[in-house]
Tab-separated table of C-alpha atoms and ligand atoms in Angstrom:
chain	number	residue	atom	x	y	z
A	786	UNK	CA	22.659	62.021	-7.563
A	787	UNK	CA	21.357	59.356	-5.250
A	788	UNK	CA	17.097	59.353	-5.536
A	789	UNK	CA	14.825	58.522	-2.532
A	790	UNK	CA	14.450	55.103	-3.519
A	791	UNK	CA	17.712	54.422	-3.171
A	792	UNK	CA	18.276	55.748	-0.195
A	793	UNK	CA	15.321	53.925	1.625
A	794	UNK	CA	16.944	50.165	0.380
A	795	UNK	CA	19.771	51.536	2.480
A	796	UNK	CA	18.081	52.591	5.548
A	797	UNK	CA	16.228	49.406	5.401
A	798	UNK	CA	19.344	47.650	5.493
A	799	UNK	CA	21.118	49.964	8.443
A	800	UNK	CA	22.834	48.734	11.663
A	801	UNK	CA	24.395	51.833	12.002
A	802	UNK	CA	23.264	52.048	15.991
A	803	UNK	CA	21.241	49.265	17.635
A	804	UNK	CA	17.950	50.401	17.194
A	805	UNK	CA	16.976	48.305	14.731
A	806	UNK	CA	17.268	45.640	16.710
A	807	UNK	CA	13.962	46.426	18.653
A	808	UNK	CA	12.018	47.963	16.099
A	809	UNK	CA	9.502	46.240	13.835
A	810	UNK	CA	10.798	47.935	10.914
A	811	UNK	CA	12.677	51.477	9.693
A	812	UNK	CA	10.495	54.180	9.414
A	813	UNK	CA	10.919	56.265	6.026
A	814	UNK	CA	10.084	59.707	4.890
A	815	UNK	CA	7.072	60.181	3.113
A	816	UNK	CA	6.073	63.051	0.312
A	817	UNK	CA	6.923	63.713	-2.654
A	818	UNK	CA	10.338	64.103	-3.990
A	819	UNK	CA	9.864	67.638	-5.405
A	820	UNK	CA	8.378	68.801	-2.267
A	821	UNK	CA	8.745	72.711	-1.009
A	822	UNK	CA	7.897	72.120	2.817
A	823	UNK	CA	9.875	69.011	4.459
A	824	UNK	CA	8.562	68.782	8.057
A	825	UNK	CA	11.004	66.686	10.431
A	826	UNK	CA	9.692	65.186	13.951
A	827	UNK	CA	12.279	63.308	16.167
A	828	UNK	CA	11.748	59.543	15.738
A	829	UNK	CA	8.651	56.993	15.059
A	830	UNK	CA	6.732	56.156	17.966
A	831	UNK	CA	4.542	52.506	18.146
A	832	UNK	CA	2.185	53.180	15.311
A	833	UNK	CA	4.525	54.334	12.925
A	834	UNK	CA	6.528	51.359	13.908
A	835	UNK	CA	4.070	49.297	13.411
A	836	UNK	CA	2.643	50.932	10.085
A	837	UNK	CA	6.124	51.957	8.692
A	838	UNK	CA	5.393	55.378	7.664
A	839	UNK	CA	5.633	58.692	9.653
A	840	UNK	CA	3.050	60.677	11.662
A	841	UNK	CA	0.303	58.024	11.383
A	842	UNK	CA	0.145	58.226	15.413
A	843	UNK	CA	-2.431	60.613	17.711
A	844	UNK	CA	0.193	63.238	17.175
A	845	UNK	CA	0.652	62.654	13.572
A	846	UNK	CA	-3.452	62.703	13.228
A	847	UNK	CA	-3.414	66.351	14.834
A	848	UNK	CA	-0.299	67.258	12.390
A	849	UNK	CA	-1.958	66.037	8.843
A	850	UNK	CA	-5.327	67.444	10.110
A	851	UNK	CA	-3.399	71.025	10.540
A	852	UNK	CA	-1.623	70.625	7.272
A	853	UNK	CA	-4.586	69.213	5.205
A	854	UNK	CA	-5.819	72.180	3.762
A	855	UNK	CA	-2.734	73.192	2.410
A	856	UNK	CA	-2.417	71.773	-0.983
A	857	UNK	CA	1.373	72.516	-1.022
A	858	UNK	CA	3.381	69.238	-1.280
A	859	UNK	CA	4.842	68.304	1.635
A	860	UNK	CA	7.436	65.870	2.535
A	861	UNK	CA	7.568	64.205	6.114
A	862	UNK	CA	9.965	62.532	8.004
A	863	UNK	CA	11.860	61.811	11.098
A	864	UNK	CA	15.842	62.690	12.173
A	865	UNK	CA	15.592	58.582	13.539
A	866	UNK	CA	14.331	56.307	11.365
A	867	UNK	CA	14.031	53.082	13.621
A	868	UNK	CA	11.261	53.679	17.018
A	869	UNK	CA	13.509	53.931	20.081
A	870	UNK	CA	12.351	51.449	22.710
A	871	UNK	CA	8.996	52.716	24.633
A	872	UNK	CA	9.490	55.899	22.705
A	873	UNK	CA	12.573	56.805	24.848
A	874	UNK	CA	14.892	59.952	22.983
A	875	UNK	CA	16.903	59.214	21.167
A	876	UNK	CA	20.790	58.964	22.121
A	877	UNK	CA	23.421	61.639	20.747
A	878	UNK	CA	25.477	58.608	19.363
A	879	UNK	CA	22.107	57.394	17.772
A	880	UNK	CA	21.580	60.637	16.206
A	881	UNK	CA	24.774	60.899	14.830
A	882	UNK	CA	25.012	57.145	13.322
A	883	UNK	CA	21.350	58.276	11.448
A	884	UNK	CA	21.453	61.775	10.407
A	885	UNK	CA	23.722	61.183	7.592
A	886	UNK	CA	19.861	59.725	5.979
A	887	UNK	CA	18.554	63.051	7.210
A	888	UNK	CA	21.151	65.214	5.627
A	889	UNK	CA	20.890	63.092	1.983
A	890	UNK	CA	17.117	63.360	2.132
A	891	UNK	CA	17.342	67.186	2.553
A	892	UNK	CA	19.873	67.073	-0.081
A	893	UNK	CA	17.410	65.209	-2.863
A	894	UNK	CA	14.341	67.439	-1.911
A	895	UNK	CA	16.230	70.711	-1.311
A	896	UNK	CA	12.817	71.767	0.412
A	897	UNK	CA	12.554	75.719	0.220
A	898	UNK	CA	11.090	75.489	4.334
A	899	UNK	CA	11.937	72.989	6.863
A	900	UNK	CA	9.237	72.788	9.986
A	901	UNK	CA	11.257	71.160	12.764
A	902	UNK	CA	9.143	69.667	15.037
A	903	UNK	CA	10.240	69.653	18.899
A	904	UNK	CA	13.401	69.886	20.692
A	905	UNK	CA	15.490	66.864	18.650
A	906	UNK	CA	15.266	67.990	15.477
A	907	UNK	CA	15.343	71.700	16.747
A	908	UNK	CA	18.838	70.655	17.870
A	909	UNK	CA	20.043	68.889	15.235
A	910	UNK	CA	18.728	71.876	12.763
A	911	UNK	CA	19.680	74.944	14.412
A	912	UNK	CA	22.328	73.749	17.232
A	913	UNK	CA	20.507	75.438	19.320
A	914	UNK	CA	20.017	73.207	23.101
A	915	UNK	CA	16.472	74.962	24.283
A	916	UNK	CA	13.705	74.922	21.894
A	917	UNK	CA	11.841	77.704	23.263
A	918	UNK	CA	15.279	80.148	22.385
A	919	UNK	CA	14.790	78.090	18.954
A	920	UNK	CA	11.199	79.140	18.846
A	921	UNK	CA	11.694	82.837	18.306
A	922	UNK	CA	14.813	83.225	16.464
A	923	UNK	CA	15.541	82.882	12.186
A	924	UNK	CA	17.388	79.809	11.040
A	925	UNK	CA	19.110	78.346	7.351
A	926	UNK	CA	20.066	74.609	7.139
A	927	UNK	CA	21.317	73.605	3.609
A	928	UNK	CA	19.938	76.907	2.349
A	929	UNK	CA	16.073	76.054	3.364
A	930	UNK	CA	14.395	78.137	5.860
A	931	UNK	CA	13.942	76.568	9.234
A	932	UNK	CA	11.040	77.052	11.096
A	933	UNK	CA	11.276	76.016	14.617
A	934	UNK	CA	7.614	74.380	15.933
A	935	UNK	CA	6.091	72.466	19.037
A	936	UNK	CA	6.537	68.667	18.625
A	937	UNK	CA	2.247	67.476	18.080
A	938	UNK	CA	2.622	65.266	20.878
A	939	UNK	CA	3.433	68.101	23.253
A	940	UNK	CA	0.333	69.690	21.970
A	941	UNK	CA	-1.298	66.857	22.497
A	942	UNK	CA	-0.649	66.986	26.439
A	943	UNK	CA	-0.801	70.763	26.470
A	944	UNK	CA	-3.652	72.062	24.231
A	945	UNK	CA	-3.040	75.128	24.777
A	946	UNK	CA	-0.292	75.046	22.878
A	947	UNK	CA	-2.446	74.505	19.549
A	948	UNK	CA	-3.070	77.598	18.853
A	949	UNK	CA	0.958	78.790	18.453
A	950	UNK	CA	1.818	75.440	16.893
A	951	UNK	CA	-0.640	76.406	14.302
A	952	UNK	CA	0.461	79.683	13.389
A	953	UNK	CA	4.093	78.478	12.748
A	954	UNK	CA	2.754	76.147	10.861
A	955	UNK	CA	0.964	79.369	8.679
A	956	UNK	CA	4.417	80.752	9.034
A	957	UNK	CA	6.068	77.833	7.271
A	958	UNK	CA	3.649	77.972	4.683
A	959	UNK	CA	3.824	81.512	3.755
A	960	UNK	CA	7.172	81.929	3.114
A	961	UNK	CA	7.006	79.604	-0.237
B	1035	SF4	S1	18.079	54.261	13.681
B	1035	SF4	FE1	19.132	55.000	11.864
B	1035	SF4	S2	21.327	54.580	12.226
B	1035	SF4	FE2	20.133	53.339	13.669
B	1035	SF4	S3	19.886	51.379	12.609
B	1035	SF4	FE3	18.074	52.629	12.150
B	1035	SF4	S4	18.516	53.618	10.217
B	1035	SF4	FE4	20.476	52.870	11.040
């Protein structure tokens, strides 16, 4: 079976879609490979361009802060791996040409719970087109549990949000 390693030479290397083109370089996952909780946002924004690994943003600050107490090993990633230009979503074509890394990396870490972090990789886990439906119903996705959370950065412009964000978060956590 392929290892994570291997699989980030090939992202590297990806033209799949024409986001690379713009970004400063592909963003990869980040955790270890045994991990029980992967937590997947949408796609890097300008510091995690910049810095090449995930959630290193304002939004990524107020995730690892929430998550820092919780010795649990957690892996961290994004259903895009290259920043779309001024943080735009990402396309449906551009989400199909990446996910395939998505799906493998799930596949390696066969995480036990899956946070999915705002409305893209709500989608893409539960097929489900309004988050907020997402938000209160149960979901599998390659037999992990999928937890359905606020994206940081909306919590970010809506802090009163925090307080629910965390508690899925708990959620997450206590069903290892
Ligand atoms: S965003 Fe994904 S599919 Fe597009 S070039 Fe980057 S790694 Fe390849």
């Amino acid at each position: 079976m392929m290892q994570l390693e291997e699989l980030y030479q090939e992202i590297k290397s990806c033209k799949s879609c024409n986001l690379w083109q713009c970004a400063t370089q592909a963003v990869l996952g980040e955790g270890p490979q045994d991990a029980k909780i992967m937590i997947i946002g949408e796609a890097p924004g300008r510091e995690e361009d910049k810095a090449g690994k995930p959630f290193v943003g304002r939004a990524g600050k107020l995730l690892r802060n929430t998550i820092s107490s919780n010795l649990i090993k957690v892996y961290i990633t994004n259903v895009i791996k290259h920043r779309p230009p001024n943080n735009r979503k990402p396309k449906k074509d551009e989400i199909e040409a990446c996910s395939k890394f998505l799906l493998e990396e799930i596949k390696i870490v066969k995480p036990k719970v899956i946070i999915a972090l705002g409305s893209t990789a709500s989608k893409f886990l539960t097929g489900e087109e309004k988050i907020n439906v997402a938000f209160e119903k149960e979901y599998k996705f390659m037999g992990a549990k999928v937890i359905v959370d606020y994206h940081p950065a909306a919590v970010l412009r809506n802090p009163r949000l925090y307080d629910k964000f965390k508690k899925k978060i708990n959620e997450a956590y206590s069903n290892l």
